[in-house]
XYZ file of C-alpha atoms in Angstrom:
52
model
C -59.759 -34.537 8.182
C -59.644 -37.337 5.252
C -60.772 -40.636 6.373
C -59.702 -43.444 3.640
C -61.723 -46.560 3.905
C -62.743 -45.707 7.397
C -59.022 -45.091 7.886
C -57.958 -41.652 9.913
C -55.574 -39.780 8.281
C -51.882 -39.974 10.161
C -51.584 -36.351 9.764
C -54.780 -35.794 11.544
C -53.990 -31.561 12.631
C -52.113 -30.965 9.915
C -54.138 -29.717 7.020
C -51.790 -28.355 5.154
C -49.285 -31.241 5.798
C -51.920 -33.534 4.802
C -52.742 -31.892 1.724
C -49.301 -31.636 0.419
C -49.181 -35.625 1.072
C -52.274 -36.222 -0.995
C -50.950 -34.408 -3.682
C -47.409 -36.444 -3.785
C -49.639 -39.482 -3.917
C -51.767 -38.277 -6.781
C -48.770 -37.306 -8.927
C -47.392 -40.780 -8.048
C -51.265 -42.384 -9.301
C -51.000 -39.909 -12.341
C -47.557 -41.476 -13.246
C -48.866 -44.778 -13.641
C -52.006 -43.563 -15.217
C -54.325 -44.184 -12.420
C -56.627 -41.147 -13.200
C -59.189 -42.085 -10.666
C -57.089 -43.026 -7.850
C -55.471 -39.287 -8.468
C -59.004 -37.485 -8.385
C -59.691 -38.834 -5.185
C -56.545 -37.891 -3.945
C -57.049 -34.571 -5.293
C -60.539 -34.487 -3.679
C -59.003 -34.751 -0.100
C -56.796 -31.793 -0.740
C -60.226 -29.869 -1.954
C -61.433 -30.870 1.585
C -58.297 -29.778 3.926
C -58.299 -26.369 2.137
C -61.979 -25.989 2.795
C -61.168 -27.012 6.581
C -58.614 -24.437 7.024
C-alpha cells in the first residue's frame, strides 16, 4: 500500500478505495494549483492499480 512520509495508508487492503482517496486529494490540490502535490497523489494511484 501507499506510504506517505513513513505513514501507512488507512485503507490498507483496499487498493481501489485508497486510489479513490488519492484521486480526490489530487483534484483538491489541482484546484489550489499545487501541481507537485497532485502529481505525487496520482503516483500513489498508479501504484495501487499495479498492486491489483
